[in-house]
Coordinates of C-alpha atoms in Angstrom, one line a residue:
Chain A
X27 CA 26.3 -46.3 122.9
X28 CA 25.5 -42.6 123.2
X29 CA 26.0 -40.9 119.6
X30 CA 25.2 -37.2 118.7
X31 CA 25.9 -36.0 115.1
X32 CA 25.6 -32.4 113.8
X33 CA 25.2 -31.4 110.5
X34 CA 24.2 -28.2 108.7
X35 CA 27.3 -26.1 109.1
X36 CA 29.1 -24.0 106.5
X37 CA 29.9 -20.8 105.2
X38 CA 27.2 -18.0 105.2
X39 CA 27.1 -14.4 104.8
X40 CA 26.4 -12.0 107.3
X41 CA 22.6 -11.6 107.9
X42 CA 21.7 -14.8 106.4
X43 CA 20.3 -17.8 108.1
X44 CA 21.4 -21.5 108.8
X45 CA 19.9 -24.4 110.5
X46 CA 21.9 -26.9 112.5
X47 CA 20.4 -30.4 113.2
X48 CA 21.7 -33.0 115.5
X49 CA 20.8 -36.6 115.4
X50 CA 20.8 -38.6 118.6
X51 CA 21.0 -42.1 119.1
X52 CA 22.0 -44.8 121.8
X53 CA 19.7 -43.4 124.5
X54 CA 15.9 -42.3 124.9
X55 CA 16.2 -38.9 123.5
X56 CA 12.9 -37.7 124.8
X57 CA 14.0 -38.0 128.4
X58 CA 16.8 -35.6 128.4
X59 CA 17.2 -31.7 128.0
X60 CA 19.4 -30.9 125.4
X61 CA 21.8 -27.8 124.9
X62 CA 24.0 -26.2 122.2
X63 CA 27.4 -24.8 123.1
X64 CA 29.8 -22.9 120.9
X65 CA 33.5 -22.2 120.6
X66 CA 35.0 -19.6 118.5
X67 CA 38.2 -20.3 116.8
X68 CA 40.9 -20.4 119.5
X69 CA 38.6 -19.3 122.2
X70 CA 36.7 -20.9 125.1
X71 CA 33.2 -22.5 125.6
X72 CA 30.1 -20.4 125.4
X73 CA 26.6 -21.9 126.2
X74 CA 24.1 -20.9 123.6
X75 CA 20.7 -22.4 124.3
X76 CA 18.8 -25.3 126.2
X77 CA 15.5 -26.9 125.6
X78 CA 13.6 -29.2 127.9
X79 CA 13.1 -32.9 127.2
X80 CA 9.5 -32.4 125.8
X81 CA 10.3 -29.2 124.3
X82 CA 8.1 -27.2 126.7
X83 CA 10.7 -24.7 127.7
X84 CA 13.5 -23.1 125.8
X85 CA 16.2 -20.8 127.1
X86 CA 18.9 -18.7 125.0
X87 CA 21.9 -16.7 125.8
X88 CA 21.7 -13.0 125.7
X89 CA 24.1 -13.1 122.8
X90 CA 21.7 -14.9 120.5
X91 CA 18.4 -14.1 122.0
X92 CA 15.9 -13.1 119.3
X93 CA 18.2 -14.5 116.7
X94 CA 18.5 -18.2 117.4
X95 CA 16.0 -20.6 118.3
X96 CA 16.3 -24.1 119.6
X97 CA 13.8 -26.7 118.9
X98 CA 13.4 -30.6 119.0
X99 CA 11.6 -33.3 117.1
X100 CA 11.5 -36.4 119.6
X101 CA 9.8 -38.4 117.0
X102 CA 12.9 -38.1 114.7
X103 CA 15.4 -38.1 117.8
X104 CA 16.8 -34.8 116.6
X105 CA 17.7 -31.3 118.0
X106 CA 17.8 -28.1 115.9
X107 CA 19.1 -24.8 116.1
X108 CA 17.8 -22.0 113.6
X109 CA 20.3 -19.2 113.4
X110 CA 18.9 -16.0 111.8
X111 CA 20.7 -12.7 111.4
X112 CA 24.2 -14.2 111.6
X113 CA 27.0 -12.0 112.6
X114 CA 30.7 -12.7 112.2
X115 CA 31.0 -13.1 115.8
X116 CA 28.8 -16.3 115.5
X117 CA 31.6 -17.9 113.8
X118 CA 32.3 -21.0 116.0
X119 CA 32.1 -24.6 116.3
X120 CA 28.6 -25.6 117.4
X121 CA 28.2 -28.6 119.9
X122 CA 25.1 -30.5 120.6
X123 CA 25.2 -31.7 124.2
X124 CA 23.1 -33.9 126.3
X125 CA 22.2 -32.3 129.6
X126 CA 22.0 -34.7 132.5
X127 CA 22.1 -32.1 135.1
X128 CA 19.4 -30.9 137.3
X129 CA 18.8 -27.5 138.7
X130 CA 22.0 -26.2 140.0
X131 CA 23.9 -29.1 138.7
X132 CA 25.9 -29.0 135.4
X133 CA 26.4 -32.1 133.9
X134 CA 27.0 -32.2 130.1
X135 CA 27.7 -35.8 129.8
X136 CA 27.9 -36.4 126.1
X137 CA 29.0 -34.1 123.1
X138 CA 28.7 -34.2 119.5
X139 CA 31.8 -33.8 117.3
X140 CA 30.7 -30.3 116.4
X141 CA 29.5 -28.3 113.3
X142 CA 31.7 -25.5 112.1
X143 CA 29.7 -22.2 111.3
X144 CA 31.6 -19.4 109.6
X145 CA 30.1 -16.2 108.9
X146 CA 31.9 -14.3 106.3
X147 CA 31.3 -11.9 103.4
Chain B
X11 CA 26.3 -12.9 136.8
X12 CA 28.7 -15.4 138.2
X13 CA 32.4 -15.2 136.6
X14 CA 34.5 -18.3 137.0
X15 CA 38.3 -17.6 136.8
X16 CA 40.6 -20.4 136.2
X17 CA 44.3 -20.4 137.1
X18 CA 46.9 -20.9 135.9
X19 CA 46.3 -20.1 132.2
X20 CA 48.8 -22.6 131.4
X21 CA 50.6 -25.3 133.4
X22 CA 53.8 -26.9 132.0
X23 CA 54.5 -30.2 133.5
X24 CA 56.2 -33.5 132.8
X25 CA 54.6 -36.9 132.5
X26 CA 54.3 -38.3 135.8
X27 CA 54.0 -35.2 137.6
X28 CA 50.9 -33.9 139.6
X29 CA 48.6 -31.3 138.3
X30 CA 46.7 -28.8 140.2
X31 CA 44.3 -26.6 138.5
X32 CA 42.2 -23.8 140.1
X33 CA 38.7 -22.5 139.4
X34 CA 37.5 -19.6 141.4
X35 CA 34.0 -18.3 141.3
X36 CA 33.0 -14.6 141.9
X37 CA 30.3 -15.7 144.3
X38 CA 29.2 -19.0 145.9
X39 CA 28.1 -21.8 143.6
X40 CA 27.9 -24.4 146.3
X41 CA 28.7 -27.8 144.7
X42 CA 27.4 -26.8 141.4
X43 CA 30.7 -27.2 139.5
X44 CA 31.9 -29.3 136.7
X45 CA 35.3 -30.0 135.0
X46 CA 35.7 -30.8 131.3
X47 CA 38.7 -31.9 129.3
X48 CA 39.2 -30.9 125.6
X49 CA 42.1 -32.5 123.7
X50 CA 43.0 -30.7 120.4
X51 CA 40.5 -31.1 117.6
X52 CA 38.2 -32.9 119.9
X53 CA 34.8 -32.0 121.6
X54 CA 35.0 -31.5 125.4
X55 CA 34.5 -34.5 127.8
X56 CA 32.9 -34.3 131.1
X57 CA 35.5 -35.3 133.9
X58 CA 34.0 -34.3 137.4
X59 CA 30.3 -33.1 138.2
X60 CA 28.7 -31.8 141.5
X61 CA 32.4 -30.6 142.4
X62 CA 33.9 -34.1 143.2
X63 CA 31.8 -36.8 141.5
X64 CA 33.9 -38.5 138.7
X65 CA 31.8 -39.1 135.5
X66 CA 31.2 -42.4 133.9
X67 CA 34.8 -44.1 132.8
X68 CA 36.9 -41.2 134.0
X69 CA 40.3 -42.7 135.7
X70 CA 40.7 -42.3 139.7
X71 CA 43.8 -40.1 138.9
X72 CA 41.3 -37.2 138.2
X73 CA 39.9 -35.8 141.6
X74 CA 37.8 -32.8 142.0
X75 CA 37.4 -30.9 145.3
X76 CA 36.0 -27.6 146.7
X77 CA 32.8 -25.8 147.4
X78 CA 31.6 -22.4 147.4
X79 CA 33.8 -20.3 145.6
X80 CA 37.2 -22.3 145.4
X81 CA 37.6 -25.4 143.5
X82 CA 40.5 -27.7 142.4
X83 CA 41.0 -30.3 139.8
X84 CA 43.9 -32.8 140.7
X85 CA 45.4 -35.0 138.3
X86 CA 47.6 -37.3 140.5
X87 CA 50.2 -38.4 137.9
X88 CA 50.0 -37.0 134.4
X89 CA 49.9 -39.4 131.5
X90 CA 50.4 -38.5 127.7
X91 CA 46.6 -38.2 127.0
X92 CA 46.0 -35.8 129.9
X93 CA 47.8 -32.9 128.3
X94 CA 44.8 -30.9 127.2
X95 CA 42.7 -27.8 128.1
X96 CA 40.6 -28.0 131.1
X97 CA 37.3 -26.1 131.7
X98 CA 35.1 -25.7 134.9
X99 CA 31.3 -24.9 134.5
X100 CA 28.6 -23.7 136.9
X101 CA 25.1 -23.6 136.8
X102 CA 23.4 -21.6 139.6
X103 CA 21.2 -19.6 137.2
X104 CA 19.0 -22.5 135.8
X105 CA 19.2 -23.3 133.1
X106 CA 22.1 -21.1 131.9
X107 CA 25.7 -22.2 132.5
X108 CA 28.9 -20.6 132.3
X109 CA 32.5 -21.6 131.7
X110 CA 35.8 -20.6 132.9
X111 CA 38.5 -19.4 130.4
X112 CA 40.4 -22.6 130.6
X113 CA 43.9 -24.1 131.9
X114 CA 46.0 -25.5 129.2
X115 CA 48.1 -28.4 130.6
X116 CA 51.4 -28.8 128.2
X117 CA 54.2 -31.0 128.3
X118 CA 57.2 -29.3 129.9

């Protein structure tokens, strides 16, 4: 059974940093691309970042480019999101997502329970 | 950038009724469209991918259709657990994806 468990969320001041982790189990982690998707309180879904199965390529949304970095450790079945220079508008629940889609095929088939990040003075 | 517009924003229906949700893309996305369900306090769940393929474990009452710019998610007979928010998603600018604003299906 596929499980994705995020950790590392919390309250942080603007301008500070936070690192989210996502521990994966129940599937061969190293065979799948992984994404981060966030959801601000009461709002819709926003894609944040994606990393290839082997970590060779990484992509970030324009809203976080230069501040957030996605990475992974396949030996530990863990996905990371390093968030620097945090802003109030980064306040959201961050979901770790397994990406089973190919090019031109969105298919986020498993989601974690989410980690709440609150950026506040 | 392709924009997905979902309508209506809110759909008020009774259990047993049919729900028809729309997702319109600002330009063609071919069949590159997925649907997700999000119940209150829960993570989204994949329902449909490639416009019409049901994900593993999704009941047959959920049906996706459409191509190009116009897509529909139909729930043939609403059950209590179907009252939730539904999002469409496209990926034509690999690997970036975008989501529609959502449709809330509420109990009338």
